[in-house]
Amino acid sequence: LLVNENEKRVNKILNELQTSIIQRDELSYFIKNITTPSSTPCENNNNINDDNSLINQSLNNRVKELEKIINNERNMHQIEIFNYKENEEEYKRKINLLENFKTLEKTNQNIFNNQNVLDTVPTALTNNHYKPVIQHRDSVIPIVVICFDRAEYLRRSLDKLISLQPSTTEFPIIVSQDSNDETVWNVIQKEYDQHVVGIQHSNRKNVPKQGASYYYISQHFEFIFKTIFDKLQFNQVILLEEDLEISPDFFGYFKKLLPMLREDDSLFCVSAWNDNGKEGYVRDPNKLRRTDFFGGLGWMITKSIWDEFRDKWPEGYWDDWLREPEQRKGRQCIHPEISRTYTFGEQGSSGGQFFNNHLKYIKLNDEYIDWANEDISYLAKVTTILI
């Protein structure tokens, strides 16, 4: 009985270690790639982590926590080895565990030496006691929060996002700042450095004076797509702005719909937003729909769509461009009847012209829907067969 209880405890701690390792490895991967000098003009990262401070700030606490677990567990196993030494099989397993912990310690040190941890994780960590610690990139859905100069908006958005984030490895949060507002950058780097990775788009191109902000926004989106898809090689991304608040089931909603978005060639995005979802006109939190209209305000796109757009991305007014038939090609977006995002951004590039008349009346879903158990087959593409 004592051995069985010990086995349960060991497995529990190993699972905790596995989670910590993945979190650390993902952050290290982001930081190493994002801070690598870019070869494209729009990806100027001169303001990112000039002295590797981002690595120390983002990983230091995580590594210390992991090392504490490793040290405690090693000490416990050393005692237990002597207790169970008469059991040869158990003894060998304990020795292997100790070796693995030592290997973890070595891997931790590699981080501080600024090495790519993805290249140093040993085979020992994928034995019978560990699942592979390197998650497949295909399963990760990064959340990019797009910001400019609204620090208070960013705080509100991140607080809600982080409080509902089910997994830092499955849904890592990246904050992308346009330009170099110092107040906002300090929010990212000093207040939320344990929860997000910050990147900065500072190499702006010259734009027309009229509607300048819409041209800068388009440049920023291009920078994000090139970073996420071309540089970090993710296969999908969710885009949020810093004036958006999310619903309790936001993450489950997108996770459920990702396979359909990948497999159904009649779709080009999944949106959290219903542009007609005003209070009093919507009622079913489980209902999803297809639409010909691109609404934005919290949406997911795949790399395959970006591959179509990369060479013709517009200089300005990217969202209007995206709605044109030449881009949409008859494809649709999925959106919920009740929105999974709500905008509180009265102040912004549009001068609040739509907020008071329309946006503030959109209802945000306040119910948690377990999307993993929802049937969404009714959204599948319908094929007409002519007889």
PDB file of N, CA and C in Angstrom, residues 237-334:
ATOM      1  N   VAL A 237      -3.527  31.447 -35.151  1.00  0.00           N
ATOM      2  CA  VAL A 237      -3.369  32.511 -34.168  1.00  0.00           C
ATOM      3  C   VAL A 237      -4.731  33.129 -33.886  1.00  0.00           C
ATOM      4  N   ILE A 238      -4.943  33.560 -32.631  1.00  0.00           N
ATOM      5  CA  ILE A 238      -6.119  34.338 -32.259  1.00  0.00           C
ATOM      6  C   ILE A 238      -5.664  35.764 -32.030  1.00  0.00           C
ATOM      7  N   LEU A 239      -6.365  36.717 -32.628  1.00  0.00           N
ATOM      8  CA  LEU A 239      -5.997  38.120 -32.527  1.00  0.00           C
ATOM      9  C   LEU A 239      -7.025  38.888 -31.709  1.00  0.00           C
ATOM     10  N   LEU A 240      -6.531  39.598 -30.714  1.00  0.00           N
ATOM     11  CA  LEU A 240      -7.357  40.447 -29.868  1.00  0.00           C
ATOM     12  C   LEU A 240      -6.754  41.843 -29.847  1.00  0.00           C
ATOM     13  N   GLU A 241      -7.593  42.834 -29.600  1.00  0.00           N
ATOM     14  CA  GLU A 241      -7.084  44.175 -29.365  1.00  0.00           C
ATOM     15  C   GLU A 241      -7.148  44.484 -27.885  1.00  0.00           C
ATOM     16  N   GLU A 242      -6.388  45.498 -27.456  1.00  0.00           N
ATOM     17  CA  GLU A 242      -6.257  45.746 -26.024  1.00  0.00           C
ATOM     18  C   GLU A 242      -7.498  46.351 -25.387  1.00  0.00           C
ATOM     19  N   ASP A 243      -8.550  46.582 -26.180  1.00  0.00           N
ATOM     20  CA  ASP A 243      -9.797  47.114 -25.618  1.00  0.00           C
ATOM     21  C   ASP A 243     -10.909  46.062 -25.630  1.00  0.00           C
ATOM     22  N   LEU A 244     -10.504  44.780 -25.629  1.00  0.00           N
ATOM     23  CA  LEU A 244     -11.491  43.700 -25.664  1.00  0.00           C
ATOM     24  C   LEU A 244     -11.486  42.910 -24.365  1.00  0.00           C
ATOM     25  N   GLU A 245     -12.669  42.569 -23.911  1.00  0.00           N
ATOM     26  CA  GLU A 245     -12.853  41.687 -22.768  1.00  0.00           C
ATOM     27  C   GLU A 245     -13.451  40.383 -23.280  1.00  0.00           C
ATOM     28  N   ILE A 246     -13.047  39.268 -22.697  1.00  0.00           N
ATOM     29  CA  ILE A 246     -13.479  37.967 -23.221  1.00  0.00           C
ATOM     30  C   ILE A 246     -14.495  37.302 -22.293  1.00  0.00           C
ATOM     31  N   SER A 247     -15.203  36.317 -22.830  1.00  0.00           N
ATOM     32  CA  SER A 247     -16.220  35.572 -22.084  1.00  0.00           C
ATOM     33  C   SER A 247     -15.578  34.406 -21.339  1.00  0.00           C
ATOM     34  N   PRO A 248     -16.299  33.795 -20.400  1.00  0.00           N
ATOM     35  CA  PRO A 248     -15.741  32.670 -19.634  1.00  0.00           C
ATOM     36  C   PRO A 248     -15.367  31.459 -20.488  1.00  0.00           C
ATOM     37  N   ASP A 249     -16.033  31.286 -21.624  1.00  0.00           N
ATOM     38  CA  ASP A 249     -15.788  30.108 -22.470  1.00  0.00           C
ATOM     39  C   ASP A 249     -15.014  30.448 -23.737  1.00  0.00           C
ATOM     40  N   PHE A 250     -14.338  31.570 -23.728  1.00  0.00           N
ATOM     41  CA  PHE A 250     -13.612  32.064 -24.901  1.00  0.00           C
ATOM     42  C   PHE A 250     -12.620  31.031 -25.436  1.00  0.00           C
ATOM     43  N   PHE A 251     -11.789  30.485 -24.561  1.00  0.00           N
ATOM     44  CA  PHE A 251     -10.737  29.570 -25.002  1.00  0.00           C
ATOM     45  C   PHE A 251     -11.318  28.255 -25.518  1.00  0.00           C
ATOM     46  N   GLY A 252     -12.305  27.721 -24.816  1.00  0.00           N
ATOM     47  CA  GLY A 252     -12.920  26.480 -25.261  1.00  0.00           C
ATOM     48  C   GLY A 252     -13.629  26.616 -26.595  1.00  0.00           C
ATOM     49  N   TYR A 253     -14.200  27.784 -26.827  1.00  0.00           N
ATOM     50  CA  TYR A 253     -14.889  28.074 -28.088  1.00  0.00           C
ATOM     51  C   TYR A 253     -13.919  27.955 -29.272  1.00  0.00           C
ATOM     52  N   PHE A 254     -12.771  28.603 -29.161  1.00  0.00           N
ATOM     53  CA  PHE A 254     -11.815  28.574 -30.271  1.00  0.00           C
ATOM     54  C   PHE A 254     -11.171  27.196 -30.421  1.00  0.00           C
ATOM     55  N   LYS A 255     -10.896  26.542 -29.310  1.00  0.00           N
ATOM     56  CA  LYS A 255     -10.298  25.208 -29.390  1.00  0.00           C
ATOM     57  C   LYS A 255     -11.233  24.235 -30.108  1.00  0.00           C
ATOM     58  N   LYS A 256     -12.519  24.330 -29.818  1.00  0.00           N
ATOM     59  CA  LYS A 256     -13.496  23.447 -30.445  1.00  0.00           C
ATOM     60  C   LYS A 256     -13.558  23.664 -31.951  1.00  0.00           C
ATOM     61  N   LEU A 257     -13.451  24.913 -32.389  1.00  0.00           N
ATOM     62  CA  LEU A 257     -13.660  25.232 -33.798  1.00  0.00           C
ATOM     63  C   LEU A 257     -12.398  25.148 -34.651  1.00  0.00           C
ATOM     64  N   LEU A 258     -11.244  25.013 -34.014  1.00  0.00           N
ATOM     65  CA  LEU A 258     -10.007  24.954 -34.794  1.00  0.00           C
ATOM     66  C   LEU A 258      -9.983  23.805 -35.803  1.00  0.00           C
ATOM     67  N   PRO A 259     -10.333  22.565 -35.433  1.00  0.00           N
ATOM     68  CA  PRO A 259     -10.311  21.489 -36.435  1.00  0.00           C
ATOM     69  C   PRO A 259     -11.202  21.781 -37.631  1.00  0.00           C
ATOM     70  N   MET A 260     -12.373  22.354 -37.395  1.00  0.00           N
ATOM     71  CA  MET A 260     -13.267  22.667 -38.510  1.00  0.00           C
ATOM     72  C   MET A 260     -12.677  23.742 -39.403  1.00  0.00           C
ATOM     73  N   LEU A 261     -12.052  24.744 -38.794  1.00  0.00           N
ATOM     74  CA  LEU A 261     -11.432  25.807 -39.586  1.00  0.00           C
ATOM     75  C   LEU A 261     -10.323  25.242 -40.469  1.00  0.00           C
ATOM     76  N   ARG A 262      -9.572  24.294 -39.944  1.00  0.00           N
ATOM     77  CA  ARG A 262      -8.487  23.700 -40.722  1.00  0.00           C
ATOM     78  C   ARG A 262      -8.993  22.845 -41.876  1.00  0.00           C
ATOM     79  N   GLU A 263     -10.051  22.103 -41.619  1.00  0.00           N
ATOM     80  CA  GLU A 263     -10.477  21.074 -42.570  1.00  0.00           C
ATOM     81  C   GLU A 263     -11.503  21.551 -43.588  1.00  0.00           C
ATOM     82  N   ASP A 264     -12.256  22.584 -43.261  1.00  0.00           N
ATOM     83  CA  ASP A 264     -13.350  23.032 -44.125  1.00  0.00           C
ATOM     84  C   ASP A 264     -12.865  24.179 -45.009  1.00  0.00           C
ATOM     85  N   ASP A 265     -12.693  23.917 -46.304  1.00  0.00           N
ATOM     86  CA  ASP A 265     -12.159  24.940 -47.195  1.00  0.00           C
ATOM     87  C   ASP A 265     -13.173  26.019 -47.561  1.00  0.00           C
ATOM     88  N   SER A 266     -14.388  25.921 -47.011  1.00  0.00           N
ATOM     89  CA  SER A 266     -15.368  26.984 -47.226  1.00  0.00           C
ATOM     90  C   SER A 266     -15.317  28.030 -46.112  1.00  0.00           C
ATOM     91  N   LEU A 267     -14.352  27.875 -45.196  1.00  0.00           N
ATOM     92  CA  LEU A 267     -14.171  28.824 -44.096  1.00  0.00           C
ATOM     93  C   LEU A 267     -12.835  29.540 -44.240  1.00  0.00           C
ATOM     94  N   PHE A 268     -12.789  30.796 -43.778  1.00  0.00           N
ATOM     95  CA  PHE A 268     -11.492  31.451 -43.713  1.00  0.00           C
ATOM     96  C   PHE A 268     -11.197  32.055 -42.347  1.00  0.00           C
ATOM     97  N   CYS A 269     -12.155  32.042 -41.426  1.00  0.00           N
ATOM     98  CA  CYS A 269     -11.857  32.510 -40.077  1.00  0.00           C
ATOM     99  C   CYS A 269     -12.928  32.043 -39.102  1.00  0.00           C
ATOM    100  N   VAL A 270     -12.594  32.145 -37.819  1.00  0.00           N
ATOM    101  CA  VAL A 270     -13.558  31.985 -36.735  1.00  0.00           C
ATOM    102  C   VAL A 270     -13.512  33.260 -35.922  1.00  0.00           C
ATOM    103  N   SER A 271     -14.666  33.835 -35.666  1.00  0.00           N
ATOM    104  CA  SER A 271     -14.727  35.100 -34.933  1.00  0.00           C
ATOM    105  C   SER A 271     -15.473  34.925 -33.623  1.00  0.00           C
ATOM    106  N   ALA A 272     -15.070  35.695 -32.631  1.00  0.00           N
ATOM    107  CA  ALA A 272     -15.761  35.703 -31.343  1.00  0.00           C
ATOM    108  C   ALA A 272     -16.883  36.738 -31.318  1.00  0.00           C
ATOM    109  N   TRP A 273     -17.026  37.502 -32.372  1.00  0.00           N
ATOM    110  CA  TRP A 273     -17.853  38.699 -32.381  1.00  0.00           C
ATOM    111  C   TRP A 273     -19.067  38.553 -33.299  1.00  0.00           C
ATOM    112  N   ASN A 274     -20.219  38.956 -32.805  1.00  0.00           N
ATOM    113  CA  ASN A 274     -21.418  39.061 -33.628  1.00  0.00           C
ATOM    114  C   ASN A 274     -21.770  40.538 -33.757  1.00  0.00           C
ATOM    115  N   ASP A 275     -21.627  41.063 -34.941  1.00  0.00           N
ATOM    116  CA  ASP A 275     -21.839  42.490 -35.162  1.00  0.00           C
ATOM    117  C   ASP A 275     -23.303  42.895 -34.962  1.00  0.00           C
ATOM    118  N   ASN A 276     -24.196  41.917 -34.973  1.00  0.00           N
ATOM    119  CA  ASN A 276     -25.625  42.183 -34.738  1.00  0.00           C
ATOM    120  C   ASN A 276     -26.090  41.667 -33.374  1.00  0.00           C
ATOM    121  N   GLY A 277     -25.146  41.361 -32.509  1.00  0.00           N
ATOM    122  CA  GLY A 277     -25.491  40.704 -31.255  1.00  0.00           C
ATOM    123  C   GLY A 277     -25.841  41.650 -30.121  1.00  0.00           C
ATOM    124  N   LYS A 278     -26.763  42.550 -30.358  1.00  0.00           N
ATOM    125  CA  LYS A 278     -27.137  43.520 -29.327  1.00  0.00           C
ATOM    126  C   LYS A 278     -28.026  42.888 -28.259  1.00  0.00           C
ATOM    127  N   GLU A 279     -27.903  43.403 -27.060  1.00  0.00           N
ATOM    128  CA  GLU A 279     -28.736  42.984 -25.942  1.00  0.00           C
ATOM    129  C   GLU A 279     -30.203  43.087 -26.344  1.00  0.00           C
ATOM    130  N   GLY A 280     -30.956  42.029 -26.059  1.00  0.00           N
ATOM    131  CA  GLY A 280     -32.372  42.015 -26.404  1.00  0.00           C
ATOM    132  C   GLY A 280     -32.675  41.342 -27.722  1.00  0.00           C
ATOM    133  N   TYR A 281     -31.645  41.132 -28.543  1.00  0.00           N
ATOM    134  CA  TYR A 281     -31.842  40.508 -29.852  1.00  0.00           C
ATOM    135  C   TYR A 281     -31.155  39.145 -29.953  1.00  0.00           C
ATOM    136  N   VAL A 282     -30.445  38.758 -28.919  1.00  0.00           N
ATOM    137  CA  VAL A 282     -29.779  37.454 -28.907  1.00  0.00           C
ATOM    138  C   VAL A 282     -30.133  36.749 -27.600  1.00  0.00           C
ATOM    139  N   ARG A 283     -30.150  35.401 -27.647  1.00  0.00           N
ATOM    140  CA  ARG A 283     -30.559  34.689 -26.440  1.00  0.00           C
ATOM    141  C   ARG A 283     -29.918  33.321 -26.253  1.00  0.00           C
ATOM    142  N   ASP A 284     -29.399  32.706 -27.305  1.00  0.00           N
ATOM    143  CA  ASP A 284     -28.909  31.329 -27.212  1.00  0.00           C
ATOM    144  C   ASP A 284     -27.385  31.303 -27.164  1.00  0.00           C
ATOM    145  N   PRO A 285     -26.775  31.049 -26.004  1.00  0.00           N
ATOM    146  CA  PRO A 285     -25.314  31.053 -25.903  1.00  0.00           C
ATOM    147  C   PRO A 285     -24.652  29.859 -26.582  1.00  0.00           C
ATOM    148  N   ASN A 286     -25.412  28.833 -26.912  1.00  0.00           N
ATOM    149  CA  ASN A 286     -24.857  27.643 -27.569  1.00  0.00           C
ATOM    150  C   ASN A 286     -24.879  27.734 -29.086  1.00  0.00           C
ATOM    151  N   LYS A 287     -25.592  28.703 -29.621  1.00  0.00           N
ATOM    152  CA  LYS A 287     -25.821  28.770 -31.061  1.00  0.00           C
ATOM    153  C   LYS A 287     -24.668  29.443 -31.791  1.00  0.00           C
ATOM    154  N   LEU A 288     -24.208  28.785 -32.857  1.00  0.00           N
ATOM    155  CA  LEU A 288     -23.170  29.331 -33.727  1.00  0.00           C
ATOM    156  C   LEU A 288     -23.721  29.448 -35.138  1.00  0.00           C
ATOM    157  N   ARG A 289     -23.150  30.368 -35.889  1.00  0.00           N
ATOM    158  CA  ARG A 289     -23.647  30.609 -37.250  1.00  0.00           C
ATOM    159  C   ARG A 289     -22.489  30.823 -38.211  1.00  0.00           C
ATOM    160  N   ARG A 290     -22.798  30.648 -39.486  1.00  0.00           N
ATOM    161  CA  ARG A 290     -21.893  31.046 -40.559  1.00  0.00           C
ATOM    162  C   ARG A 290     -22.302  32.426 -41.059  1.00  0.00           C
ATOM    163  N   THR A 291     -21.313  33.198 -41.497  1.00  0.00           N
ATOM    164  CA  THR A 291     -21.615  34.513 -42.031  1.00  0.00           C
ATOM    165  C   THR A 291     -20.666  34.842 -43.173  1.00  0.00           C
ATOM    166  N   ASP A 292     -21.155  35.639 -44.111  1.00  0.00           N
ATOM    167  CA  ASP A 292     -20.314  36.119 -45.211  1.00  0.00           C
ATOM    168  C   ASP A 292     -19.523  37.353 -44.812  1.00  0.00           C
ATOM    169  N   PHE A 293     -19.837  37.915 -43.643  1.00  0.00           N
ATOM    170  CA  PHE A 293     -19.234  39.175 -43.225  1.00  0.00           C
ATOM    171  C   PHE A 293     -18.101  38.924 -42.242  1.00  0.00           C
ATOM    172  N   PHE A 294     -16.969  39.592 -42.451  1.00  0.00           N
ATOM    173  CA  PHE A 294     -15.858  39.494 -41.514  1.00  0.00           C
ATOM    174  C   PHE A 294     -16.027  40.564 -40.435  1.00  0.00           C
ATOM    175  N   GLY A 295     -16.228  40.118 -39.195  1.00  0.00           N
ATOM    176  CA  GLY A 295     -16.489  41.054 -38.117  1.00  0.00           C
ATOM    177  C   GLY A 295     -15.264  41.451 -37.323  1.00  0.00           C
ATOM    178  N   GLY A 296     -14.270  40.562 -37.233  1.00  0.00           N
ATOM    179  CA  GLY A 296     -13.088  40.871 -36.440  1.00  0.00           C
ATOM    180  C   GLY A 296     -13.384  40.877 -34.954  1.00  0.00           C
ATOM    181  N   LEU A 297     -12.662  41.713 -34.203  1.00  0.00           N
ATOM    182  CA  LEU A 297     -12.835  41.893 -32.760  1.00  0.00           C
ATOM    183  C   LEU A 297     -12.742  40.564 -31.999  1.00  0.00           C
ATOM    184  N   GLY A 298     -11.632  39.895 -32.213  1.00  0.00           N
ATOM    185  CA  GLY A 298     -11.401  38.597 -31.599  1.00  0.00           C
ATOM    186  C   GLY A 298     -11.625  37.502 -32.613  1.00  0.00           C
ATOM    187  N   TRP A 299     -10.589  37.118 -33.347  1.00  0.00           N
ATOM    188  CA  TRP A 299     -10.782  36.168 -34.442  1.00  0.00           C
ATOM    189  C   TRP A 299      -9.541  35.298 -34.626  1.00  0.00           C
ATOM    190  N   MET A 300      -9.767  34.140 -35.221  1.00  0.00           N
ATOM    191  CA  MET A 300      -8.714  33.158 -35.442  1.00  0.00           C
ATOM    192  C   MET A 300      -8.551  32.902 -36.934  1.00  0.00           C
ATOM    193  N   ILE A 301      -7.290  32.823 -37.353  1.00  0.00           N
ATOM    194  CA  ILE A 301      -6.958  32.578 -38.751  1.00  0.00           C
ATOM    195  C   ILE A 301      -5.830  31.551 -38.796  1.00  0.00           C
ATOM    196  N   THR A 302      -5.727  30.824 -39.889  1.00  0.00           N
ATOM    197  CA  THR A 302      -4.679  29.810 -40.026  1.00  0.00           C
ATOM    198  C   THR A 302      -3.567  30.297 -40.951  1.00  0.00           C
ATOM    199  N   LYS A 303      -2.440  29.624 -40.876  1.00  0.00           N
ATOM    200  CA  LYS A 303      -1.291  29.975 -41.711  1.00  0.00           C
ATOM    201  C   LYS A 303      -1.608  29.824 -43.195  1.00  0.00           C
ATOM    202  N   SER A 304      -2.449  28.862 -43.538  1.00  0.00           N
ATOM    203  CA  SER A 304      -2.761  28.655 -44.954  1.00  0.00           C
ATOM    204  C   SER A 304      -3.453  29.877 -45.562  1.00  0.00           C
ATOM    205  N   ILE A 305      -4.268  30.559 -44.760  1.00  0.00           N
ATOM    206  CA  ILE A 305      -4.910  31.787 -45.248  1.00  0.00           C
ATOM    207  C   ILE A 305      -3.871  32.894 -45.389  1.00  0.00           C
ATOM    208  N   TRP A 306      -2.989  33.004 -44.404  1.00  0.00           N
ATOM    209  CA  TRP A 306      -1.936  34.011 -44.497  1.00  0.00           C
ATOM    210  C   TRP A 306      -1.050  33.769 -45.726  1.00  0.00           C
ATOM    211  N   ASP A 307      -0.817  32.525 -46.065  1.00  0.00           N
ATOM    212  CA  ASP A 307      -0.014  32.223 -47.250  1.00  0.00           C
ATOM    213  C   ASP A 307      -0.631  32.843 -48.507  1.00  0.00           C
ATOM    214  N   GLU A 308      -1.954  32.931 -48.533  1.00  0.00           N
ATOM    215  CA  GLU A 308      -2.638  33.568 -49.661  1.00  0.00           C
ATOM    216  C   GLU A 308      -2.438  35.083 -49.659  1.00  0.00           C
ATOM    217  N   PHE A 309      -2.407  35.665 -48.454  1.00  0.00           N
ATOM    218  CA  PHE A 309      -2.435  37.119 -48.323  1.00  0.00           C
ATOM    219  C   PHE A 309      -1.056  37.763 -48.261  1.00  0.00           C
ATOM    220  N   ARG A 310      -0.030  36.976 -47.949  1.00  0.00           N
ATOM    221  CA  ARG A 310       1.284  37.527 -47.637  1.00  0.00           C
ATOM    222  C   ARG A 310       1.796  38.511 -48.697  1.00  0.00           C
ATOM    223  N   ASP A 311       1.734  38.123 -49.946  1.00  0.00           N
ATOM    224  CA  ASP A 311       2.356  38.921 -51.010  1.00  0.00           C
ATOM    225  C   ASP A 311       1.475  40.066 -51.511  1.00  0.00           C
ATOM    226  N   LYS A 312       0.265  40.166 -50.990  1.00  0.00           N
ATOM    227  CA  LYS A 312      -0.613  41.245 -51.445  1.00  0.00           C
ATOM    228  C   LYS A 312      -1.269  41.993 -50.283  1.00  0.00           C
ATOM    229  N   TRP A 313      -0.670  41.889 -49.110  1.00  0.00           N
ATOM    230  CA  TRP A 313      -1.240  42.541 -47.930  1.00  0.00           C
ATOM    231  C   TRP A 313      -1.365  44.049 -48.178  1.00  0.00           C
ATOM    232  N   PRO A 314      -2.499  44.662 -47.855  1.00  0.00           N
ATOM    233  CA  PRO A 314      -2.743  46.060 -48.205  1.00  0.00           C
ATOM    234  C   PRO A 314      -1.952  47.041 -47.334  1.00  0.00           C
ATOM    235  N   GLU A 315      -1.703  48.209 -47.861  1.00  0.00           N
ATOM    236  CA  GLU A 315      -0.991  49.242 -47.108  1.00  0.00           C
ATOM    237  C   GLU A 315      -1.868  49.853 -46.024  1.00  0.00           C
ATOM    238  N   GLY A 316      -3.166  49.844 -46.231  1.00  0.00           N
ATOM    239  CA  GLY A 316      -4.076  50.408 -45.238  1.00  0.00           C
ATOM    240  C   GLY A 316      -5.457  49.784 -45.332  1.00  0.00           C
ATOM    241  N   TYR A 317      -6.284  50.051 -44.301  1.00  0.00           N
ATOM    242  CA  TYR A 317      -7.679  49.585 -44.265  1.00  0.00           C
ATOM    243  C   TYR A 317      -7.763  48.083 -44.537  1.00  0.00           C
ATOM    244  N   TRP A 318      -6.977  47.329 -43.760  1.00  0.00           N
ATOM    245  CA  TRP A 318      -6.840  45.901 -43.997  1.00  0.00           C
ATOM    246  C   TRP A 318      -8.166  45.150 -43.837  1.00  0.00           C
ATOM    247  N   ASP A 319      -9.024  45.591 -42.890  1.00  0.00           N
ATOM    248  CA  ASP A 319     -10.264  44.850 -42.644  1.00  0.00           C
ATOM    249  C   ASP A 319     -11.263  45.022 -43.779  1.00  0.00           C
ATOM    250  N   ASP A 320     -11.337  46.231 -44.359  1.00  0.00           N
ATOM    251  CA  ASP A 320     -12.186  46.419 -45.542  1.00  0.00           C
ATOM    252  C   ASP A 320     -11.665  45.592 -46.716  1.00  0.00           C
ATOM    253  N   TRP A 321     -10.353  45.559 -46.846  1.00  0.00           N
ATOM    254  CA  TRP A 321      -9.729  44.764 -47.907  1.00  0.00           C
ATOM    255  C   TRP A 321     -10.060  43.285 -47.742  1.00  0.00           C
ATOM    256  N   LEU A 322     -10.042  42.811 -46.495  1.00  0.00           N
ATOM    257  CA  LEU A 322     -10.309  41.408 -46.228  1.00  0.00           C
ATOM    258  C   LEU A 322     -11.734  41.000 -46.587  1.00  0.00           C
ATOM    259  N   ARG A 323     -12.644  41.967 -46.578  1.00  0.00           N
ATOM    260  CA  ARG A 323     -14.051  41.684 -46.887  1.00  0.00           C
ATOM    261  C   ARG A 323     -14.337  41.676 -48.400  1.00  0.00           C
ATOM    262  N   GLU A 324     -13.371  42.079 -49.192  1.00  0.00           N
ATOM    263  CA  GLU A 324     -13.585  42.134 -50.637  1.00  0.00           C
ATOM    264  C   GLU A 324     -13.705  40.718 -51.218  1.00  0.00           C
ATOM    265  N   PRO A 325     -14.514  40.532 -52.250  1.00  0.00           N
ATOM    266  CA  PRO A 325     -14.710  39.206 -52.858  1.00  0.00           C
ATOM    267  C   PRO A 325     -13.405  38.548 -53.307  1.00  0.00           C
ATOM    268  N   GLU A 326     -12.446  39.348 -53.747  1.00  0.00           N
ATOM    269  CA  GLU A 326     -11.185  38.787 -54.235  1.00  0.00           C
ATOM    270  C   GLU A 326     -10.421  38.057 -53.124  1.00  0.00           C
ATOM    271  N   GLN A 327     -10.605  38.511 -51.887  1.00  0.00           N
ATOM    272  CA  GLN A 327      -9.957  37.858 -50.747  1.00  0.00           C
ATOM    273  C   GLN A 327     -10.843  36.764 -50.148  1.00  0.00           C
ATOM    274  N   ARG A 328     -12.103  37.075 -50.002  1.00  0.00           N
ATOM    275  CA  ARG A 328     -12.996  36.136 -49.326  1.00  0.00           C
ATOM    276  C   ARG A 328     -13.259  34.897 -50.172  1.00  0.00           C
ATOM    277  N   LYS A 329     -13.369  35.052 -51.489  1.00  0.00           N
ATOM    278  CA  LYS A 329     -13.548  33.933 -52.418  1.00  0.00           C
ATOM    279  C   LYS A 329     -14.735  33.051 -52.039  1.00  0.00           C
ATOM    280  N   GLY A 330     -15.798  33.673 -51.584  1.00  0.00           N
ATOM    281  CA  GLY A 330     -17.001  32.933 -51.240  1.00  0.00           C
ATOM    282  C   GLY A 330     -16.937  32.211 -49.905  1.00  0.00           C
ATOM    283  N   ARG A 331     -15.809  32.324 -49.215  1.00  0.00           N
ATOM    284  CA  ARG A 331     -15.659  31.637 -47.934  1.00  0.00           C
ATOM    285  C   ARG A 331     -16.341  32.420 -46.810  1.00  0.00           C
ATOM    286  N   GLN A 332     -16.585  31.731 -45.728  1.00  0.00           N
ATOM    287  CA  GLN A 332     -17.342  32.325 -44.631  1.00  0.00           C
ATOM    288  C   GLN A 332     -16.564  32.277 -43.321  1.00  0.00           C
ATOM    289  N   CYS A 333     -17.104  32.996 -42.341  1.00  0.00           N
ATOM    290  CA  CYS A 333     -16.593  32.946 -40.973  1.00  0.00           C
ATOM    291  C   CYS A 333     -17.663  32.331 -40.077  1.00  0.00           C
ATOM    292  N   ILE A 334     -17.224  31.691 -39.017  1.00  0.00           N
ATOM    293  CA  ILE A 334     -18.145  31.220 -37.984  1.00  0.00           C
ATOM    294  C   ILE A 334     -18.145  32.235 -36.852  1.00  0.00           C
TER     295      ILE A 334
END
